Short mmCIF file of C-alpha atoms in Angstrom, two decimals:
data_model
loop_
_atom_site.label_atom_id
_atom_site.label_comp_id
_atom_site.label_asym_id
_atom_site.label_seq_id
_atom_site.Cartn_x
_atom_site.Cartn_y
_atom_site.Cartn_z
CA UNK P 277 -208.68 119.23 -56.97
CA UNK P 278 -209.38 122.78 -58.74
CA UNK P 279 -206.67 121.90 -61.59
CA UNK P 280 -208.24 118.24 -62.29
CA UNK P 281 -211.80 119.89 -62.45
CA UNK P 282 -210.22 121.88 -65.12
CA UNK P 283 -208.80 119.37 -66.64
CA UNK P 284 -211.72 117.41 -67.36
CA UNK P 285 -213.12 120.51 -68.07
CA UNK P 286 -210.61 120.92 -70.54
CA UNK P 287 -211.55 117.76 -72.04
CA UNK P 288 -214.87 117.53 -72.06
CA UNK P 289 -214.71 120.91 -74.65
CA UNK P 290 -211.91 119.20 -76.76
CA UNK P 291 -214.23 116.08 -76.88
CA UNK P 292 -217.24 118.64 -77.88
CA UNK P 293 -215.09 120.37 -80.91
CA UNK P 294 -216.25 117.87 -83.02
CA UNK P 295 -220.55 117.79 -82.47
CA UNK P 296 -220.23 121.89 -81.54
CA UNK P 297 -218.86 122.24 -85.11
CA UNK P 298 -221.13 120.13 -86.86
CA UNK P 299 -224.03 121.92 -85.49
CA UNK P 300 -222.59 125.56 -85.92
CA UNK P 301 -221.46 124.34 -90.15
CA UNK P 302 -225.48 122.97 -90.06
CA UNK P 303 -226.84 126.07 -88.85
CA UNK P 304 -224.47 128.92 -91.00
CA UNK P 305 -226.18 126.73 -94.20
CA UNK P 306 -229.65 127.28 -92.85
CA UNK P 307 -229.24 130.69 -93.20
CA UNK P 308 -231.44 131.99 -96.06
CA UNK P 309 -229.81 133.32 -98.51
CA UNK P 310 -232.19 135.61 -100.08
CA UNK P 311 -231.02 134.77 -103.65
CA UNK P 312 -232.99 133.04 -106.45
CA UNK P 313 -233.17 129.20 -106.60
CA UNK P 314 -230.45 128.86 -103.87
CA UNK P 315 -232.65 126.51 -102.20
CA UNK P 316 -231.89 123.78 -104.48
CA UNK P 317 -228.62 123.98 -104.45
CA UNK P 318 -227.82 123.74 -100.49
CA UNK P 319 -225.72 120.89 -99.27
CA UNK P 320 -226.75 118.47 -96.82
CA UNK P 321 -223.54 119.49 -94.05
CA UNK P 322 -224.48 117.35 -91.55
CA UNK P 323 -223.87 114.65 -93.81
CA UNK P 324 -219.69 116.15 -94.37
CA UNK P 325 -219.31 116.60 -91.28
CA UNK P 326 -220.85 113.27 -89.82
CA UNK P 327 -218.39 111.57 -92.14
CA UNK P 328 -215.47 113.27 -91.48
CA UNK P 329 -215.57 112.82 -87.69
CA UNK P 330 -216.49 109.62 -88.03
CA UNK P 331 -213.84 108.71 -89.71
CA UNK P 332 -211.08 110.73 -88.19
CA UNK P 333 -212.15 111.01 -84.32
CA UNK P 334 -214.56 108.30 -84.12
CA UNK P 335 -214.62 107.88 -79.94
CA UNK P 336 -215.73 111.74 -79.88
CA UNK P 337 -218.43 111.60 -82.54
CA UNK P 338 -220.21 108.63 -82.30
CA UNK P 339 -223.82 107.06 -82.40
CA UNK P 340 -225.19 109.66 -79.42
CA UNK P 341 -223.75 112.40 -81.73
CA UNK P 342 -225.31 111.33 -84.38
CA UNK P 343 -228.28 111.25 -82.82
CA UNK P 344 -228.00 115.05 -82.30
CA UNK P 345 -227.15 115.96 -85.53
CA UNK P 346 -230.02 114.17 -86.97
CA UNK P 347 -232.36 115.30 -84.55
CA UNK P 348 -231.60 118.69 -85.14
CA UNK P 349 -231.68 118.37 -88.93
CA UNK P 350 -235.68 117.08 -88.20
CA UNK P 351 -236.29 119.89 -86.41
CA UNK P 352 -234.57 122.28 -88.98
CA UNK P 353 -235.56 120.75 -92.29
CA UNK P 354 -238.84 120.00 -91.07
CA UNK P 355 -238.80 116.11 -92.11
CA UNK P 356 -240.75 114.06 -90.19
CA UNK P 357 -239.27 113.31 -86.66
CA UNK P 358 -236.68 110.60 -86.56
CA UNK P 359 -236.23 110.14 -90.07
CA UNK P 360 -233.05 111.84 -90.14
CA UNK P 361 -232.04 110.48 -86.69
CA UNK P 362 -232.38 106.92 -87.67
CA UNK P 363 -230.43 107.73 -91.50
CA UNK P 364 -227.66 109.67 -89.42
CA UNK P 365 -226.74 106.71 -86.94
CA UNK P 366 -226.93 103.77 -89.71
CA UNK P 367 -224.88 106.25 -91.27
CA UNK P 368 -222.25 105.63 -88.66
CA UNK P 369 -223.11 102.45 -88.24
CA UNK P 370 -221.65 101.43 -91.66
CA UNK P 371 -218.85 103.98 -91.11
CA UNK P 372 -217.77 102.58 -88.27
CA UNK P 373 -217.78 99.11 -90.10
CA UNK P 374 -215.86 101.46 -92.72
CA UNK P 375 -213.85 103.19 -90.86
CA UNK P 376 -210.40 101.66 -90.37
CA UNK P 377 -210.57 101.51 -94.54
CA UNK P 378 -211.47 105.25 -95.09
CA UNK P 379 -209.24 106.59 -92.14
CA UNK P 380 -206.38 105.29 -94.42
CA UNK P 381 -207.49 107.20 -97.67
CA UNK P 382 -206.06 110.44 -99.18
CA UNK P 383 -208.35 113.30 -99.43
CA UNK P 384 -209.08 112.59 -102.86
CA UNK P 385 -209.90 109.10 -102.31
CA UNK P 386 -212.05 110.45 -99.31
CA UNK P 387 -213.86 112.36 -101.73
CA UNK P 388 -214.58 109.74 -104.06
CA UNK P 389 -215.60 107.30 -101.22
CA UNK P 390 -217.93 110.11 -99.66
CA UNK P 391 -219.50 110.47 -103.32
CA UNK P 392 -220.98 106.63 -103.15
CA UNK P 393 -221.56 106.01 -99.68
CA UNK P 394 -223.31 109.41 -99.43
CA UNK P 395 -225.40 108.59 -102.66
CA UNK P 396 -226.26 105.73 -101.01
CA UNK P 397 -227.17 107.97 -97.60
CA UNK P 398 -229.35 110.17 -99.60
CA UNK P 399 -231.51 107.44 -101.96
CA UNK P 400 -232.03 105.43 -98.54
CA UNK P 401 -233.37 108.83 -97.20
CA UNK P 402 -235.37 109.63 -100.40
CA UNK P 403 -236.78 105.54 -100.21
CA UNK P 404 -237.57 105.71 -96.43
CA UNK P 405 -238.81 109.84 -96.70
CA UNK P 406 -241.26 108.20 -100.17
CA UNK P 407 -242.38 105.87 -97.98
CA UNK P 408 -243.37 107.67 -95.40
CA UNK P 409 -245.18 110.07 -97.98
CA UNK P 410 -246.32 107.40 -99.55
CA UNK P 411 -245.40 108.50 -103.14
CA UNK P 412 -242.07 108.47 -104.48
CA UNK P 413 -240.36 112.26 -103.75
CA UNK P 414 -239.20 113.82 -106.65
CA UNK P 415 -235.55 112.64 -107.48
CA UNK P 416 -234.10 115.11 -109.14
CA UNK P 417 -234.09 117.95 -106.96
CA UNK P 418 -232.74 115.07 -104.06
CA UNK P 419 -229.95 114.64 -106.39
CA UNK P 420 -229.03 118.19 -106.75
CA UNK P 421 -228.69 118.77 -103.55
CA UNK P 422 -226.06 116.02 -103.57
CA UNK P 423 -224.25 117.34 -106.42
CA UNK P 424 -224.17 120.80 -104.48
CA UNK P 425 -223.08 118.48 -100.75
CA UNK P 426 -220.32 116.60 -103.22
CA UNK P 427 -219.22 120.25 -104.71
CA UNK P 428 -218.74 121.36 -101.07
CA UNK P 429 -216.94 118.84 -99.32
CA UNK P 430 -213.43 120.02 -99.89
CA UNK P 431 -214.49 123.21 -98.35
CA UNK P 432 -216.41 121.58 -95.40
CA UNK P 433 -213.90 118.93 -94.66
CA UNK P 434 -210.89 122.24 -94.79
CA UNK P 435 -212.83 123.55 -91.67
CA UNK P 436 -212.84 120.49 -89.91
CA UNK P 437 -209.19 119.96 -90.66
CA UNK P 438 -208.76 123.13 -89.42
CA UNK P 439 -210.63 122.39 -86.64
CA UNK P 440 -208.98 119.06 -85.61
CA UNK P 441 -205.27 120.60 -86.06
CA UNK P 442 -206.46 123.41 -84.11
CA UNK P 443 -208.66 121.82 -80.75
CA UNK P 444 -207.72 117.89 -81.09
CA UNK P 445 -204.14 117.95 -82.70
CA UNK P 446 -202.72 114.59 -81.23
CA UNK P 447 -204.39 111.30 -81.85
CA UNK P 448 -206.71 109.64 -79.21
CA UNK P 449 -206.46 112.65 -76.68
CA UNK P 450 -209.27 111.44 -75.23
CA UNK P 451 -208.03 107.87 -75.18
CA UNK A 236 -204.73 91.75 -56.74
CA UNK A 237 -205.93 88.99 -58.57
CA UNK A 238 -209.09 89.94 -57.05
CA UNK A 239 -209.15 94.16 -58.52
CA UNK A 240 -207.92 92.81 -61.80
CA UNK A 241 -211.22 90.44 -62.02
CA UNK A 242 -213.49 93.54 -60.89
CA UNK A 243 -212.22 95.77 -63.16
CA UNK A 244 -212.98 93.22 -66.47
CA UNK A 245 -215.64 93.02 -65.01
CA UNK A 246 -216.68 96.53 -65.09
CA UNK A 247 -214.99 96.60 -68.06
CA UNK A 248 -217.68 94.07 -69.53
CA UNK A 249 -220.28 95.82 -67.98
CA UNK A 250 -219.43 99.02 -69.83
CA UNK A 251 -219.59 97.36 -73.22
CA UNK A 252 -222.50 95.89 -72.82
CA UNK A 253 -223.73 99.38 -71.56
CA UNK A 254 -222.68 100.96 -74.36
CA UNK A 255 -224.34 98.37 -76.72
CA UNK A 256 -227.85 98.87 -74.79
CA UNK A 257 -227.32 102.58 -75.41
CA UNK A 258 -226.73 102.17 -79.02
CA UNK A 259 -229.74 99.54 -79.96
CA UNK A 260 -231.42 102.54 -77.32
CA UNK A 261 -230.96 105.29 -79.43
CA UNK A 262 -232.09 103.40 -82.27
CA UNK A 263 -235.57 102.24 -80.68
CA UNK A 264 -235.69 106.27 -79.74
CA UNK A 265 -235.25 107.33 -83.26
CA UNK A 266 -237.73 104.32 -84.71
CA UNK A 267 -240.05 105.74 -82.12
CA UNK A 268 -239.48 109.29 -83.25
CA UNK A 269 -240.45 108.09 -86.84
CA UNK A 270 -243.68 106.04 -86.28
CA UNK A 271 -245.27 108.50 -83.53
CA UNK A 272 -244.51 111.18 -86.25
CA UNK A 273 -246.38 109.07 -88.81
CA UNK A 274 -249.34 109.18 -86.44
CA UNK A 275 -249.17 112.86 -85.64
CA UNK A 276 -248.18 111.78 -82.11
CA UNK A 277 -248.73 115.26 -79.56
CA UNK A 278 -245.58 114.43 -78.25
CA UNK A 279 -243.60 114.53 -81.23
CA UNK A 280 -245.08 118.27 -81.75
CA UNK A 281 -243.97 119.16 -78.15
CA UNK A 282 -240.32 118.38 -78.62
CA UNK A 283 -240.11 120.21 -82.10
CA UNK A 284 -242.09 122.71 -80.48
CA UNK A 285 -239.45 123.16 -77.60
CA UNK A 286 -236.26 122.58 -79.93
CA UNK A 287 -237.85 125.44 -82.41
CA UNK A 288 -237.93 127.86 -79.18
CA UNK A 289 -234.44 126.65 -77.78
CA UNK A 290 -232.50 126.86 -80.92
CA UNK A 291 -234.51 129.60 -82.71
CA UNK A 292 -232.61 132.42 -80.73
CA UNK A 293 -229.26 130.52 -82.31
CA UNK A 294 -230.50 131.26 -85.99
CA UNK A 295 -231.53 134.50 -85.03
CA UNK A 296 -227.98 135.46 -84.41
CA UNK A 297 -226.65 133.57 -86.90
CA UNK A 298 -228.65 135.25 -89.78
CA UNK A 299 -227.96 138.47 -88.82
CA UNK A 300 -224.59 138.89 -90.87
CA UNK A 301 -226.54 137.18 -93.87
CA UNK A 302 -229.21 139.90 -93.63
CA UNK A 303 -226.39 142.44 -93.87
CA UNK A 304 -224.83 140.56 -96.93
CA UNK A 305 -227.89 140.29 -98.76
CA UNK A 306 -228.97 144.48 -98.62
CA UNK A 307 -224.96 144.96 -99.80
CA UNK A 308 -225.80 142.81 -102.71
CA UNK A 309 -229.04 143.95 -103.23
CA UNK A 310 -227.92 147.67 -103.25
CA UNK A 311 -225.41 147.15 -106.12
CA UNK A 312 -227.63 144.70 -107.92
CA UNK A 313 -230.33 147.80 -107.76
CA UNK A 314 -228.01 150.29 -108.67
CA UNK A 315 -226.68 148.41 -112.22
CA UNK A 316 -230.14 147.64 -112.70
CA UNK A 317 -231.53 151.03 -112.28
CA UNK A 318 -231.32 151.91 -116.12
CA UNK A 319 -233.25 149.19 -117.17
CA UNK A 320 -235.57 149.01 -114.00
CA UNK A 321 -236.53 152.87 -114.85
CA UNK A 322 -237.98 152.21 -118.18
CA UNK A 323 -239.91 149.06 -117.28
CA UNK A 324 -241.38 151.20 -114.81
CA UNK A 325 -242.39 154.34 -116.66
CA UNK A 326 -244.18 151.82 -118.91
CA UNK A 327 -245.67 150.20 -115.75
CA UNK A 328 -247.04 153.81 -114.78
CA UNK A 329 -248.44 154.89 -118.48
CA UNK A 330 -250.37 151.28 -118.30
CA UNK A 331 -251.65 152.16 -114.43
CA UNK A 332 -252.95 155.80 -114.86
CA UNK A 333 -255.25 154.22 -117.91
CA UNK A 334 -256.25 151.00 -115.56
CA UNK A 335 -256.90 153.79 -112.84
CA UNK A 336 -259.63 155.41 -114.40
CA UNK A 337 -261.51 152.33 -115.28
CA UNK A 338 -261.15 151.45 -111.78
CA UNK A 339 -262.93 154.07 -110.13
CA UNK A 340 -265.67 153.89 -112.75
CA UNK A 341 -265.67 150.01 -111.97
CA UNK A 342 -265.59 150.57 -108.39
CA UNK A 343 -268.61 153.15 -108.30
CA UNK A 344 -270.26 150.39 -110.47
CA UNK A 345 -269.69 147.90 -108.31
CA UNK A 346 -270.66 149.67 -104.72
CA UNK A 347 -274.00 150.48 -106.87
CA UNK A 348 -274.25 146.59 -107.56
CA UNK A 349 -273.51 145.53 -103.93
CA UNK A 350 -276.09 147.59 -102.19
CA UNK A 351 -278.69 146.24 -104.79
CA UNK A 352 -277.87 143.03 -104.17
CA UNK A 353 -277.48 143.68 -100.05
CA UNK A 354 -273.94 141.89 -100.62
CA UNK A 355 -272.60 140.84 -97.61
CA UNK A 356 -268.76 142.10 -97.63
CA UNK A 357 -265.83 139.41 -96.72
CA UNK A 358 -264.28 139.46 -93.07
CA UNK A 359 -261.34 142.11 -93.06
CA UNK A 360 -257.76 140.78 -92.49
CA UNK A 361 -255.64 141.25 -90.42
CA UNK A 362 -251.42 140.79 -91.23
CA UNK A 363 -248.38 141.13 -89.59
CA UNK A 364 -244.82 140.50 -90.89
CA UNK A 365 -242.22 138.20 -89.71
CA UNK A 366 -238.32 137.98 -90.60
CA UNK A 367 -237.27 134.79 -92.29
CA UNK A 368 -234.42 133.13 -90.17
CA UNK A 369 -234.20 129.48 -91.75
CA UNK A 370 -235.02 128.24 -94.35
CA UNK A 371 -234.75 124.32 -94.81
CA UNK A 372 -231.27 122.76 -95.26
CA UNK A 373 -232.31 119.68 -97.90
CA UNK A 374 -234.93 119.41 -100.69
CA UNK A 375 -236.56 116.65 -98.87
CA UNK A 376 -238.90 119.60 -97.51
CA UNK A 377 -239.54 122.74 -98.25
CA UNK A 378 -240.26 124.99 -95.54
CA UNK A 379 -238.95 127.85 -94.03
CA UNK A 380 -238.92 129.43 -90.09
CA UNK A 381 -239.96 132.92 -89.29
CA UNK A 382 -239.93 135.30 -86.19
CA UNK A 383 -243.30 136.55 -85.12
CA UNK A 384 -242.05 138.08 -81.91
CA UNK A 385 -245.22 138.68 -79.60
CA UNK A 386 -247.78 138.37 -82.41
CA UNK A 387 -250.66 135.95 -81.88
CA UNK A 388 -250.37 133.67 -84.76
CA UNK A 389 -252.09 130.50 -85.08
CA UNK A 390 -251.60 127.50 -87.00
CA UNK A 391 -253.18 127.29 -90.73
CA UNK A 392 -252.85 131.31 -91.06
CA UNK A 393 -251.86 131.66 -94.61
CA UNK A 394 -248.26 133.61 -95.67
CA UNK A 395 -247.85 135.80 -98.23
CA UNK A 396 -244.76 136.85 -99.89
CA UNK A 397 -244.93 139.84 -102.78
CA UNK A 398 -248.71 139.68 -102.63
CA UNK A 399 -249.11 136.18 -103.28
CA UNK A 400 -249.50 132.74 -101.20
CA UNK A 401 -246.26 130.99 -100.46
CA UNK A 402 -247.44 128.74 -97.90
CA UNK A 403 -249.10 128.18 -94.62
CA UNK A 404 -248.21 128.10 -90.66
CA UNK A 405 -247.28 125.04 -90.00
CA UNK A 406 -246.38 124.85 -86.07
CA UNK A 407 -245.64 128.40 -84.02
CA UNK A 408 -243.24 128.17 -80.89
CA UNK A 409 -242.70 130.79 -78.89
CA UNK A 410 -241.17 133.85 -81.15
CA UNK A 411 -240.64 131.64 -84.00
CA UNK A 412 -243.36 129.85 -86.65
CA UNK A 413 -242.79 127.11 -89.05
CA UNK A 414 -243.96 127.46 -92.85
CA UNK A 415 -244.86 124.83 -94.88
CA UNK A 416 -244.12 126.01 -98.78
CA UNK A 417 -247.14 125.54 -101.06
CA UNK A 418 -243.83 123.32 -102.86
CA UNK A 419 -243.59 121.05 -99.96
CA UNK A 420 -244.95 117.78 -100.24
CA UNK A 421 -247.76 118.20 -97.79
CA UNK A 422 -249.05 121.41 -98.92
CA UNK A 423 -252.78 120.75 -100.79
CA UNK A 424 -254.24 123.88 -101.28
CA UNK A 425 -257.75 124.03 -103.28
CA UNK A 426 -257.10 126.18 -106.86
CA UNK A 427 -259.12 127.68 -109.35
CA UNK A 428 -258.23 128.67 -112.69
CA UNK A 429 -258.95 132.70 -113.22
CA UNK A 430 -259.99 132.45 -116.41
CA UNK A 431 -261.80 129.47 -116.84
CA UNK A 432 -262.65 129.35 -113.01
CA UNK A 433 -261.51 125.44 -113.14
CA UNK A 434 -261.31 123.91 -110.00
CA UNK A 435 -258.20 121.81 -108.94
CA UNK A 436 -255.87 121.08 -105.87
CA UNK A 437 -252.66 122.52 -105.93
CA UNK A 438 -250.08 119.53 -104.68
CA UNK A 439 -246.70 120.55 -103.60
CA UNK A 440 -244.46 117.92 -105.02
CA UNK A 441 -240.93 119.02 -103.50
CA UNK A 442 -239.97 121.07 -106.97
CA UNK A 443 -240.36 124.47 -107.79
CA UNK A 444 -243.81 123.51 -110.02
CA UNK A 445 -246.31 122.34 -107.87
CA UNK A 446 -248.66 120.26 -109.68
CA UNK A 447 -252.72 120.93 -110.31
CA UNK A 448 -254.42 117.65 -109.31
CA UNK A 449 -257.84 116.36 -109.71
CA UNK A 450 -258.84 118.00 -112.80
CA UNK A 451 -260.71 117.20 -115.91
CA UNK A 452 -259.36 115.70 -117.95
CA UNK A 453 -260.38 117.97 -121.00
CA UNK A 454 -260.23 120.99 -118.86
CA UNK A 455 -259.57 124.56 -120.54
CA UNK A 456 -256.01 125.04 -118.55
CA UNK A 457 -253.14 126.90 -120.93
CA UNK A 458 -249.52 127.82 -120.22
CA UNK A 459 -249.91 131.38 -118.58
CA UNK A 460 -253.05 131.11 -116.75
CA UNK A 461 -253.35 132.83 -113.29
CA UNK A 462 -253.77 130.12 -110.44
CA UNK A 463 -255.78 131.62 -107.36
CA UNK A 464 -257.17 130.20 -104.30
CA UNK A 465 -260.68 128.70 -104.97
CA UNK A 466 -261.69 129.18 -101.23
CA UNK A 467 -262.95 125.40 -100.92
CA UNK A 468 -262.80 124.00 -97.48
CA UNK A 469 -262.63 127.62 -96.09
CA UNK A 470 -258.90 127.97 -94.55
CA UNK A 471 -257.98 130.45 -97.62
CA UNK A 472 -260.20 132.57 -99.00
CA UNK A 473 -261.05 132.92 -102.78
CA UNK A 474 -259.17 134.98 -105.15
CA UNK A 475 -255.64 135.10 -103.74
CA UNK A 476 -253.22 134.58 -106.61
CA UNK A 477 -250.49 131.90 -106.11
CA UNK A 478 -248.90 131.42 -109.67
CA UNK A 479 -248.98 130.84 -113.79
CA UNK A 480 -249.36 127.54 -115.01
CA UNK A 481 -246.10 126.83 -116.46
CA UNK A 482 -247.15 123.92 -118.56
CA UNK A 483 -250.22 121.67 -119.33
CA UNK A 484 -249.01 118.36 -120.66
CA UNK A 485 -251.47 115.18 -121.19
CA UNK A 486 -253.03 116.55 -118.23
CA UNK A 487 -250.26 117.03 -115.76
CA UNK A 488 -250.34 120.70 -114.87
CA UNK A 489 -247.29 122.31 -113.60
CA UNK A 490 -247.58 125.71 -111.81
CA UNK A 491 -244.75 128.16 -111.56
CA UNK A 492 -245.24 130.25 -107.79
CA UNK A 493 -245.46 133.86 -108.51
CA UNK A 494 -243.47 134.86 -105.22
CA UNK A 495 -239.72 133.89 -105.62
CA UNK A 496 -239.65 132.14 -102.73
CA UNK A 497 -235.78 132.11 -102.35
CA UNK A 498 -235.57 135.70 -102.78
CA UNK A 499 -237.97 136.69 -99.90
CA UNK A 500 -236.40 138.70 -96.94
CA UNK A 501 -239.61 139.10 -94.87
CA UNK A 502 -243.16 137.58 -95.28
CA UNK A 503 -246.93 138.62 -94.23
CA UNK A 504 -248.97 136.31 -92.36
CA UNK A 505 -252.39 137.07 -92.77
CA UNK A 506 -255.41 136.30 -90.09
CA UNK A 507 -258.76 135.68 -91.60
CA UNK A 508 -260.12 134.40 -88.84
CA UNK A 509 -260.04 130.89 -89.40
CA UNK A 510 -257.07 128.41 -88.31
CA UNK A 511 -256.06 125.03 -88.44
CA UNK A 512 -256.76 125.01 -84.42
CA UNK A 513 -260.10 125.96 -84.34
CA UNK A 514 -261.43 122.74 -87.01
CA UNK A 515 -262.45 119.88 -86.05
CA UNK A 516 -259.87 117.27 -84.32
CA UNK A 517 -259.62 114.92 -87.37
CA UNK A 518 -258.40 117.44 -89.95
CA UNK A 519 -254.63 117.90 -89.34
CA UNK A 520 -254.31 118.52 -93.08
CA UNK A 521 -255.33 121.24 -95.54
CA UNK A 522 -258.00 120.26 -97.86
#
């Protein structure tokens, strides 16, 4: 009784790895860096990381995950509630449509996939966030911050790797 | 057995189409989410409210080894600096000691002037400062979150950051407040020009240049000219600088903040008396 409580214990964390490092990645780049013009130049993580384990572990990160992540990115970057939410689960949505294609791809394909479907992420953001202002958001500073999400997606997706080898090392554990 | 094996497609079926309901859920929630924001919804400022004091304690931690990063740096970055910082500042001190004097002569002048006049004097303000902890992750906003501890701080307060404006409470939870940068997109703050005390609304546009809006068209606005708060609609009052027009061209005026708002550590948040909470129901916005 005591071991199998344990067990799902056990599994419920391994499950978590996933979500629990998304939102730890999201909040380390919150942190203000204190240094000139940095703002402009911070990646969007949540998006990395939403890919990634969407791709690789998609039963433990899927649309109620996303949910999180985007909710918590509202809260954080201060855009209006459920904008993020809604971008972060059709997001998924396509990955999952995606996802037996891009689970097959080498890193460096990875990258190059995550460089137009994020684009796409980000100017369907920037369209839904201009309409909700109701004036187009300056593009240029949107795209940026994608250049700066691109530039760090090696390091973002080593983490995870690092994470999955580490917490989930055998395919469909959870399975 | 043929009988288990039909209950358990069964639940099997159910499951899916469980699962399916939850997903087309979760989308309803978040298209809820969106439109009750668009309509300043309470509710919507409850749950940020309650995820601000929930996960505020997180970043709190979190920043802490940043902080300690960022005085390392600092402390070298002053020390090869110090040469060079020296003789700026010797300068700075020959230039004060001369605008000194004509200050206290002014400022005799000018208590002379005020009791002729039976000048009323502005409401003293009150400040306290708060520790940035976030500051936010995308450019699709620009704001940043603060701790304010036990301090009574109220929406609308303005912040300061190296004596000028940088923004505005937004939303305070608990221990922690939410600043909306006079860059963000929904920051309208009501300008004049020092020199040519032109009136104008500064418009954060998500950029580092906010933009001077609704101004004449032949208006006498040059590169260089100190921006400060005209006091119009009364939730800042007049004469607090906020930046240098960067550049007037055809019209569009582009102001550079005079507060390097990335480089801030800790902010002031200054009471005069009048917030956001206390106007009217209908003006959620700044004028």
């Amino acid at each position: 009784m005591n071991d199998s409580w344990q067990e799902n214990a056990r599994i419920m964390l391994i499950n978590a790895v996933p979500l629990l490092a998304t939102i730890l990645l999201m909040f380390l780049f919150y942190m203000p860096i204190h240094m000139s013009q940095t703002n402009f130049f911070r990646p969007t993580i949540g998006v990395i990381c939403v890919y990634y384990w969407t791709i690789r572990k998609k039963d433990s990160f899927g649309y109620f995950a996303a949910f999180r992540v985007g909710f918590l990115t509202d809260i954080y970057s201060s855009s209006p509630l459920g904008t993020n939410v809604l971008m972060m689960m059709f997001f998924v949505f396509v990955l999952h449509r995606l996802s037996k294609l891009l689970y097959a791809l080498s890193f460096c394909w990875s990258w190059v996939s995550f460089i137009f479907i994020g684009l796409a992420f980000i100017l369907l953001k920037w369209l839904l966030l201009s309409l909700y202002h109701q004036s187009f958001l300056s593009l240029t500073e949107v795209l940026l911050n994608f250049i700066s999400t691109v530039m760090f997606y090696p390091l973002i997706v080593s983490v995870n790797v690092w994470l999955q080898n580490k917490f989930l090392p055998q395919e469909g554990i959870n399975e | 057995m043929k009988k288990n094996g039909a209950w358990l497609l069964k639940i099997g079926q159910l499951r899916a189409v469980l699962r399916r309901f939850f997903v087309v859920l979760l989308f309803v929630c978040a298209g809820m989410f969106f439109l009750l924001g668009k309509v300043n919804s309470p509710m919507v400022d409850k749950i940020d409210k309650a995820m601000i004091s929930v996960t505020g304690p997180v970043m709190s931690v979190i920043e802490f080894p940043a902080r300690i990063i960022h005085r390392i740096y600092t402390y070298f970055y002053d020390i090869s600096h110090i040469y060079a910082d020296n003789k700026i500042l010797r300068a700075e001190n020959h230039q004060l000691m001369v605008l000194q004097n004509k200050v206290r002569t002014l400022e005799v002048e000018n208590q002379l002037l005020e009791r002729l006049l039976n000048y009323v004097p502005p409401l003293e303000a009150s400040f306290i400062s708060a520790k940035i902890i976030a500051e936010s992750g995308d450019n699709f906003t620009h704001m940043i979150l603060v701790y304010i501890g036990d301090e009574n701080v109220k929406r609308g307060q303005i912040v300061l950051g190296d004596e000028s404006v940088i923004g505005r409470i937004d939303s305070v939870s608990g221990h922690y407040a939410k600043v909306i940068l006079v860059t963000d997109i929904n920051s309208k703050i009501p300008v004049v020009v020092e020199r040519t005390r032109v009136r104008g609304i500064l418009s954060g546009n998500n950029t580092a240049f906010p933009q001077m809006i609704f101004v004449r068209s032949n208006a006498d606005v040059q590169e260089g000219d100190v921006i400060v708060t005209s006091g119009v609609g009364g939730m800042f009052p007049a004469g607090l600088p906020i930046g240098f027009v960067s550049s007037n061209k055809g019209g569009v005026i582009s102001v550079e903040t005079m507060a390097d708002i990335s480089r801030i550590e800790y902010v002031r948040i200054v009471d005069y008396g009048l917030t956001l909470d206390e106007l009217p129901d209908s003006s959620t916005e700044v004028p």
